[in-house]
XYZ file of C-alpha atoms in Angstrom:
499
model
C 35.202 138.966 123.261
C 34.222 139.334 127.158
C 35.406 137.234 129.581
C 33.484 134.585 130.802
C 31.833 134.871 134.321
C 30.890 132.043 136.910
C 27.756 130.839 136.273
C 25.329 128.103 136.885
C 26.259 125.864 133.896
C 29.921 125.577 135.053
C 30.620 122.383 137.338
C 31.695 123.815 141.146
C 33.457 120.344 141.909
C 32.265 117.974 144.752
C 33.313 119.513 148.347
C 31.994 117.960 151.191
C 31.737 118.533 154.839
C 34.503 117.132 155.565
C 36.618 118.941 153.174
C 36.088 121.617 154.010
C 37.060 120.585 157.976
C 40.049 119.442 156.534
C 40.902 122.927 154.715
C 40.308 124.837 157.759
C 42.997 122.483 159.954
C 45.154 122.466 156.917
C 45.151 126.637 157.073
C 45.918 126.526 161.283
C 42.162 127.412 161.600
C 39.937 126.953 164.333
C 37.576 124.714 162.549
C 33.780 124.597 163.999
C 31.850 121.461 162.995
C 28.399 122.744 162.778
C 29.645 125.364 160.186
C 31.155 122.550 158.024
C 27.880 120.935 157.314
C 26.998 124.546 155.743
C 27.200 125.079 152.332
C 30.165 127.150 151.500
C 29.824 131.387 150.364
C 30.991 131.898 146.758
C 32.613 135.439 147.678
C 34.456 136.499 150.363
C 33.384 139.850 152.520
C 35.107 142.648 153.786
C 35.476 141.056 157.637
C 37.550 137.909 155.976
C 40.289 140.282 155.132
C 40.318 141.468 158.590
C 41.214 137.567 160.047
C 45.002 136.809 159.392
C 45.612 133.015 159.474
C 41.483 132.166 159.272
C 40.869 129.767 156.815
C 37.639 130.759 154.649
C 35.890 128.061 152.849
C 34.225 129.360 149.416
C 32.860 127.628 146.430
C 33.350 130.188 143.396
C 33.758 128.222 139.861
C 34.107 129.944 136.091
C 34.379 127.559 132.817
C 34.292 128.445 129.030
C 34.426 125.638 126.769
C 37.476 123.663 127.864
C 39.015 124.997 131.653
C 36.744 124.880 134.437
C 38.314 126.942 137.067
C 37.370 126.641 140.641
C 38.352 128.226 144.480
C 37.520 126.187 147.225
C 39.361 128.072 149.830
C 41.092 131.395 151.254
C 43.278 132.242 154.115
C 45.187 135.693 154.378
C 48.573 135.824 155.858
C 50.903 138.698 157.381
C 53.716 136.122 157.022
C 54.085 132.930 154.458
C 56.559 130.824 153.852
C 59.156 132.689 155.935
C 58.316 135.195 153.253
C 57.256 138.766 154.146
C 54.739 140.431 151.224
C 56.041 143.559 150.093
C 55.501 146.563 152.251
C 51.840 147.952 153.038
C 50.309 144.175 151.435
C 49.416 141.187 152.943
C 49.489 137.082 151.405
C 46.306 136.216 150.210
C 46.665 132.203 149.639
C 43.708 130.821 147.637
C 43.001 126.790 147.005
C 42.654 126.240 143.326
C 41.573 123.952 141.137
C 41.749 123.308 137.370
C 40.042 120.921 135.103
C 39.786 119.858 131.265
C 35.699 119.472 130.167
C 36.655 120.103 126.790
C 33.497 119.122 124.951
C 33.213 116.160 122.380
C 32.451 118.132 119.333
C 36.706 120.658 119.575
C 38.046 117.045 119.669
C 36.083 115.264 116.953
C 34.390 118.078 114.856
C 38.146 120.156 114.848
C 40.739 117.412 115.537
C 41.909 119.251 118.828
C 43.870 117.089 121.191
C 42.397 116.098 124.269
C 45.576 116.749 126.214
C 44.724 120.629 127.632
C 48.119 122.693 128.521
C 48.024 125.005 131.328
C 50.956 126.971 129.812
C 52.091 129.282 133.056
C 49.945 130.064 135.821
C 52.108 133.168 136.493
C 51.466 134.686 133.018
C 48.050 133.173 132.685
C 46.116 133.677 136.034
C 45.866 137.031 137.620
C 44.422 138.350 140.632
C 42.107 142.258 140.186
C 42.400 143.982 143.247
C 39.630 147.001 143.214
C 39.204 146.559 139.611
C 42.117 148.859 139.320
C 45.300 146.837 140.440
C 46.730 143.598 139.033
C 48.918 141.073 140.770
C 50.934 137.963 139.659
C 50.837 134.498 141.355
C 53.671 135.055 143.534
C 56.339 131.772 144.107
C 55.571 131.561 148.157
C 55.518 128.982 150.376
C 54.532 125.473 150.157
C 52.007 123.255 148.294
C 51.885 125.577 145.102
C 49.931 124.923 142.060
C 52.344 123.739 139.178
C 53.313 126.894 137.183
C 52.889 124.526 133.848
C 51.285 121.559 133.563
C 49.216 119.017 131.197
C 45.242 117.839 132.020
C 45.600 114.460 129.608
C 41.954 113.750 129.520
C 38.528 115.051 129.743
C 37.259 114.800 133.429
C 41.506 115.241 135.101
C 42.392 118.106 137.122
C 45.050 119.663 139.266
C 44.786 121.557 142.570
C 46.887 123.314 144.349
C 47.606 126.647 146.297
C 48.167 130.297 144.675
C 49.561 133.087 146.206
C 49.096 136.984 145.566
C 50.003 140.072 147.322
C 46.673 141.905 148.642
C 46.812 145.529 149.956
C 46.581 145.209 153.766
C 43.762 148.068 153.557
C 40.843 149.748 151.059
C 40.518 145.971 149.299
C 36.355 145.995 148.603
C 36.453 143.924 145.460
C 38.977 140.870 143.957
C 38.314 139.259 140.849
C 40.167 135.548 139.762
C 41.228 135.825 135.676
C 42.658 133.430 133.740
C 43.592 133.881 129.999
C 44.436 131.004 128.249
C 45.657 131.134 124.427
C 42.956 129.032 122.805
C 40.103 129.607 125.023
C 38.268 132.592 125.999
C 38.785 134.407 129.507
C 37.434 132.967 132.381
C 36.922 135.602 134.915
C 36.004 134.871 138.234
C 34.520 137.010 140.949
C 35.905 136.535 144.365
C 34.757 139.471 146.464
C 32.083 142.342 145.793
C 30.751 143.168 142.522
C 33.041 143.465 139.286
C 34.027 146.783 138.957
C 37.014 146.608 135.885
C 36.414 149.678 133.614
C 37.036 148.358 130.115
C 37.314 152.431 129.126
C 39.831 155.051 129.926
C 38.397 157.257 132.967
C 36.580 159.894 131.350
C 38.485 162.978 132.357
C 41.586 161.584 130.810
C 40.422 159.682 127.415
C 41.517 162.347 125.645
C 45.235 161.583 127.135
C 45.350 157.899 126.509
C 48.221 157.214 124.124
C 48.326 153.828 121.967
C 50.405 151.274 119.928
C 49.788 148.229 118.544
C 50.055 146.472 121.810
C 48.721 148.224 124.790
C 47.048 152.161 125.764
C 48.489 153.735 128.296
C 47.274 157.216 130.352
C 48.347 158.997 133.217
C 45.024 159.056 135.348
C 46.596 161.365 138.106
C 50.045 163.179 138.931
C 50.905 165.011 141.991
C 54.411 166.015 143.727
C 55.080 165.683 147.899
C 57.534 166.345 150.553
C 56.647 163.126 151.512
C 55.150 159.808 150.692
C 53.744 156.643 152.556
C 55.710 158.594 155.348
C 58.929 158.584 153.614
C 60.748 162.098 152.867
C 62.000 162.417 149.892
C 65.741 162.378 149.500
C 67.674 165.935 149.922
C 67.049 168.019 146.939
C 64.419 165.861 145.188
C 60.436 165.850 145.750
C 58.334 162.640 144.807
C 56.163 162.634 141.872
C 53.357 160.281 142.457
C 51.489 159.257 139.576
C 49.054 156.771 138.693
C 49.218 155.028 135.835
C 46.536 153.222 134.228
C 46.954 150.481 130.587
C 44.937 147.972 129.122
C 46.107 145.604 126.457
C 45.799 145.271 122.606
C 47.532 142.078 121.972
C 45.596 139.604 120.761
C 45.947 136.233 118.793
C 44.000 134.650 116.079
C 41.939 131.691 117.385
C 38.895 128.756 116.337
C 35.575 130.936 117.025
C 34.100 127.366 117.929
C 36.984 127.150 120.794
C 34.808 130.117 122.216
C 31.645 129.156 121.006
C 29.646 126.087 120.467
C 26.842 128.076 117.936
C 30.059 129.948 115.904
C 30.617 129.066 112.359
C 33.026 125.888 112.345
C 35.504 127.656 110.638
C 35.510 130.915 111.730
C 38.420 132.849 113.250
C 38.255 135.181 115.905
C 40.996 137.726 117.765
C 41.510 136.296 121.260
C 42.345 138.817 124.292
C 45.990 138.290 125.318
C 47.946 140.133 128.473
C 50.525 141.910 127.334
C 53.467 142.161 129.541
C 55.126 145.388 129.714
C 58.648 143.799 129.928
C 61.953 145.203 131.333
C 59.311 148.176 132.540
C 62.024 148.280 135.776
C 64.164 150.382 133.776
C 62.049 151.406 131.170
C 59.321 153.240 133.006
C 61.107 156.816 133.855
C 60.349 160.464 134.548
C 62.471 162.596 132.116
C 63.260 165.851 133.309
C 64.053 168.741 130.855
C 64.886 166.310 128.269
C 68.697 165.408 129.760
C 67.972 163.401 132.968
C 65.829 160.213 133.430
C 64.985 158.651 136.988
C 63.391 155.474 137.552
C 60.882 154.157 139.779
C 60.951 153.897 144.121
C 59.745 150.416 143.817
C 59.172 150.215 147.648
C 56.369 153.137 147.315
C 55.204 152.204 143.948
C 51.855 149.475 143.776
C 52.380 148.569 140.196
C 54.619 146.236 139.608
C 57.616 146.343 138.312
C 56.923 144.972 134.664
C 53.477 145.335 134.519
C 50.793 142.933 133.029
C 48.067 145.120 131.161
C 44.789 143.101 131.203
C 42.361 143.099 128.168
C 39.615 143.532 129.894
C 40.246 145.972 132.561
C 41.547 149.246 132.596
C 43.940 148.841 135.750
C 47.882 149.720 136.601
C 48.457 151.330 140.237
C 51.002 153.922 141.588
C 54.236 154.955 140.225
C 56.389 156.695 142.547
C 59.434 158.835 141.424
C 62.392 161.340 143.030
C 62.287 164.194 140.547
C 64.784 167.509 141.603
C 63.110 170.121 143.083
C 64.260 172.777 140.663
C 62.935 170.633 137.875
C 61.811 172.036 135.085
C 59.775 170.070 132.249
C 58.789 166.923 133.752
C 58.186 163.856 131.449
C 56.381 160.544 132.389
C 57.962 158.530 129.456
C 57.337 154.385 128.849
C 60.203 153.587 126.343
C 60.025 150.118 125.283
C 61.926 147.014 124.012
C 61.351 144.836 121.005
C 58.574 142.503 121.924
C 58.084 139.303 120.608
C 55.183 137.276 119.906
C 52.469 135.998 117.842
C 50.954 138.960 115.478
C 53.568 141.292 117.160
C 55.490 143.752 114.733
C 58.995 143.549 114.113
C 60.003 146.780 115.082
C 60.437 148.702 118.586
C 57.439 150.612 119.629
C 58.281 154.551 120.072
C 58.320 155.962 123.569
C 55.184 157.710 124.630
C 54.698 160.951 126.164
C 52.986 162.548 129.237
C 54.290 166.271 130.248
C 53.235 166.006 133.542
C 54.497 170.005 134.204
C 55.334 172.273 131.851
C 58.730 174.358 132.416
C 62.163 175.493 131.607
C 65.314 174.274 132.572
C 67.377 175.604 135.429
C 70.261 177.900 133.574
C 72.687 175.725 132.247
C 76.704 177.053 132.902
C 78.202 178.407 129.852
C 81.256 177.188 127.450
C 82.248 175.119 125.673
C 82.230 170.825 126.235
C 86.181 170.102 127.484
C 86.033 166.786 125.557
C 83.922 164.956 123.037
C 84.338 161.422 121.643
C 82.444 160.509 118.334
C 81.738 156.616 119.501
C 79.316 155.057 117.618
C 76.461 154.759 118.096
C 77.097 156.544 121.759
C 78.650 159.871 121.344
C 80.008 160.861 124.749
C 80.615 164.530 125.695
C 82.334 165.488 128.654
C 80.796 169.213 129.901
C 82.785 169.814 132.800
C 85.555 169.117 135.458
C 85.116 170.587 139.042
C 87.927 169.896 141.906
C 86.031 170.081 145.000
C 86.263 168.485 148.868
C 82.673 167.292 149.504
C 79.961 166.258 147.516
C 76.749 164.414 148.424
C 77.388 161.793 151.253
C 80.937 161.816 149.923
C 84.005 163.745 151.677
C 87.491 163.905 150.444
C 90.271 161.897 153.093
C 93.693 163.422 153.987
C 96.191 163.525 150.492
C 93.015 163.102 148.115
C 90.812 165.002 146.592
C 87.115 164.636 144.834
C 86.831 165.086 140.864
C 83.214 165.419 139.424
C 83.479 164.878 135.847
C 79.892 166.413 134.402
C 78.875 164.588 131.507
C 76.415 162.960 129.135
C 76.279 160.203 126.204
C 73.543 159.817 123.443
C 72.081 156.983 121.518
C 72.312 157.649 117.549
C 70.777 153.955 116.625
C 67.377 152.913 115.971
C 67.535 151.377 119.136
C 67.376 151.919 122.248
C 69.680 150.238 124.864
C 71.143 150.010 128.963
C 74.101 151.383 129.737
C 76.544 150.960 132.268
C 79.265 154.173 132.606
C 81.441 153.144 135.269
C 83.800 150.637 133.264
C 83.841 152.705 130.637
C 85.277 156.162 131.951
C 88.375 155.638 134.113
C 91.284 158.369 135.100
C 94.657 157.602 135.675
C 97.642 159.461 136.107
C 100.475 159.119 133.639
C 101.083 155.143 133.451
C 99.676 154.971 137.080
C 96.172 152.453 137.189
C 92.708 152.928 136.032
C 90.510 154.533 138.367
C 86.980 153.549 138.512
C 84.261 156.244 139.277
C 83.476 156.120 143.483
C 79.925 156.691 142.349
C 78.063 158.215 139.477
C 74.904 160.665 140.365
C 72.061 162.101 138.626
C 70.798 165.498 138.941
C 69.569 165.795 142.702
C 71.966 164.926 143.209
C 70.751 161.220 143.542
C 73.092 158.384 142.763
C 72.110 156.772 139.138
C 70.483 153.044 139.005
C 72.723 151.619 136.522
C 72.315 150.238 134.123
C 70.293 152.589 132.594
C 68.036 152.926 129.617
C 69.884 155.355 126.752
C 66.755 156.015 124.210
C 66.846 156.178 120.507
C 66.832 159.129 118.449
C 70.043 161.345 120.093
C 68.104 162.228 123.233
C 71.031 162.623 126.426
C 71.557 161.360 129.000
C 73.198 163.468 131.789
C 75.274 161.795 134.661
C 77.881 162.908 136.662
C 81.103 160.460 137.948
C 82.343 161.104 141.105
C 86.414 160.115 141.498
C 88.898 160.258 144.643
C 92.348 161.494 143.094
C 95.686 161.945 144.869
C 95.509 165.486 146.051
C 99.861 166.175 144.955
C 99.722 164.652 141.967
C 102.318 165.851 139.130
C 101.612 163.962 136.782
C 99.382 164.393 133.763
C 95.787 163.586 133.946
C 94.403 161.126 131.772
C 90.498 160.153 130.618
C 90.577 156.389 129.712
C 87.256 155.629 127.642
C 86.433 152.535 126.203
C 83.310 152.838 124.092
C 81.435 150.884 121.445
C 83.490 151.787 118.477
C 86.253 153.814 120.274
C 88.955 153.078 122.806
C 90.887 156.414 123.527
C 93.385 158.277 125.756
C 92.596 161.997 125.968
C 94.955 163.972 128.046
C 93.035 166.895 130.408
C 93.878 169.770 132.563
C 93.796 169.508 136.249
C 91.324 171.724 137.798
C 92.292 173.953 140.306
C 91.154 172.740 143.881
C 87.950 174.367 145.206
C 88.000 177.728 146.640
C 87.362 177.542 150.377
């Protein structure tokens, strides 16, 4: 089921001269009187983009059988609402109206209430940015349309402002779309010509991997020095990957809700967004199959849970540190347990994307020093090393650093975040817990706890970084307190680093 397009049948909603006066003074523009009395553009072009704080009057409108959806207004802002937009994007506020025209024949024909829900405006109307990037309404400034609300009869509406995070440059074509749960799409062409694919870009369809709820493909992948003008921190390069989804989520609904000439009691699926929740920790690079990083959300464009679209094959830019002497590199999405209407009980399995082929760096021989069977997180400690500096860290007069090399695994069904630092502590004889000063990653790069530890008995490397009395006597301890373990293991000192 496509979404459904402005067109001439759908009511645009009286605007007069004067409103449209009003709008511009309402914006800080420099309203002109002889352009009020024109009738308003139903697009925006390329040089309204280039105005900051200009208030455009438009007329664009989209229905299907109940919502009628309507834009009366635009204004672009490098500031809003004391509120800066997130680096390299601009505020893009647009005037918005909703109203309920459910027809006669839903409410007497099929019993439907004449009370219309607008559920959530932030899960239910989305902006397309170059048919390729999605953003949410964003909760800026004043005068907001209501994120939920009720039309109570046929003919009521609601207006109000919406707010979405534009890129400040390359925008050629923006596209309003609203999903609602009982009524088809409405989508809603704002500036040059639809351009959504609905199909995975050719020279990666092979690539696209699916579940029951969304398709996901790596369109490109590339590593730099640099990105955006940003180096990439000491020892790591960027991996900069785009990432393209589209959703396969839908819900049973009337056929009749959709369309007047359908059988009256047909069903039909419904397009739904699907959400890729907790997708902030989720979304990682896995390098040789031991050490997961997560996203440089200031670089990235996609969001940081994306919303996969039904009707649009869009994401944007991921942007990840990755070690320089990395070997196998990974794009994995893990994922949570979703819920919802014809969702399946059961966590969807992580999908793949080698982005470069390799072996690991050499790994340094013997045997672990400790291991501790917790259930269901074994943790294995590799390696203790005594040394003066590491990272941005230096050791002060009468102490001394202690990196403690080690890793923990996830032998559930499910996956899980973690957070190491409360759970392995040193102390010395009866002396106090001591907390890590910092745990790193591979890079070394400190580690975004907490983090996601997959099913299955895939590690997770880390490293914990301690400051230790230098002249201590007195036995060293390892103080973990696990999941089904609490436990004391006594452990040798290292000797202190050779100079």
């Amino acid at each position: 089921m496509t979404g459904i397009r402005a067109g001439g049948k759908c009511r645009k909603g009286a605007v007069g001269a004067l409103a449209w006066l009003m709008l511009a003074l309402a914006h800080g523009g420099a309203a002109v009187l002889a352009d009020a009395s024109a009738a308003p553009p139903e697009q925006l072009v390329a040089a309204d983009l280039a105005q900051p704080g200009r208030a455009i009057p438009i007329q664009a409108s989209a229905c299907n059988r109940a919502i009628s959806l309507h834009v009366s207004g635009a204004v672009l802002h490098d500031t809003y609402g004391e509120q800066p937009p997130p680096p390299g994007h601009r505020w893009l506020v647009l005037d918005v109206r909703m109203e309920n025209w459910m027809p006669v024949d839903l409410i007497l024909a099929k019993g439907y209430q004449e009370a219309l829900l607008i559920a959530a405006v932030k899960r239910q109307l989305y902006l397309l940015v170059n048919g390729e990037l999605v953003y949410r309404a964003a909760a800026v400034g004043d005068g907001l349309l209501e994120d939920g609300f009720v039309l109570p009869r046929i003919g009521t509406g609601r207006e109000g402002r919406v707010v979405y995070p534009v890129p400040a440059q390359g925008v050629h074509a923006l596209s309003l779309r609203y999903y609602h749960d009982e009524y088809a799409p409405l989508i809603l062409p704002l500036m040059g010509e639809e351009a959504a694919d609905t199909a995975p870009p050719e020279a990666v369809a092979d690539a696209v991997q699916v579940n029951n709820l969304m398709e996901i493909v790596v369109h490109e992948a590339a590593f730099h020095e640099r990105w955006q003008g940003r180096a990439a921190p000491p020892g790591m390069q960027w991996l900069v990957a785009d990432i393209r989804g589209r959703s396969r989520w839908t819900f049973q609904a009337d056929a009749v809700a959709l369309d007047a000439s359908a059988p009256r009691d047909a069903r039909v699926d419904l397009p739904k967004v699907m959400e890729y929740m907790e997708a902030e920790g989720l979304l990682q690079v896995v390098v040789d199959g031991e050490h997961a990083y997560v996203r440089d959300f200031e670089l990235s464009t996609i969001p940081r849970d994306p919303a996969f679209l039904p009707d649009a094959w869009a994401g944007g830019v991921a942007v990840f540190p990755v070690p320089q002497d990395a070997g196998l590199v990974e794009l994995v999405p893990h994922f949570p347990l979703f819920r919802g209407q014809g969702m399946e009980s059961q966590t969807p399995d992580p999908m793949r994307f080698a982005v470069r082929e390799g072996a690991p760096p050499p790994a340094a021989g013997g045997e672990p020093v400790a291991k501790i069977e917790d259930r269901p997180t074994p943790f294995t400690l590799h390696a203790m090393t005594r040394v003066e500096r590491f990272a941005e860290h230096a050791a002060e007069p009468g102490e001394a650093l202690l990196l403690l090399d080690a890793s923990m695994r996830n032998i559930s069904d499910t996956g899980g975040m973690m957070q190491v630092t409360h759970r392995v502590r040193l102390s010395f004889g009866e002396g106090d817990a001591i907390e890590p000063a910092a745990v790193y990653q591979r890079g070394p790069l400190e580690l975004v706890q907490p983090f996601w530890l997959p099913a299955g008995g895939e590690p997770r490397r880390f490293r914990l970084l301690y400051r230790i009395p230098d002249d201590s006597m007195s036995p060293l301890q390892l103080r973990y307190g696990g999941v089904s373990v609490n436990k004391r293991l006594e452990l040798p000192m290292p000797a202190p680093a050779q100079p």
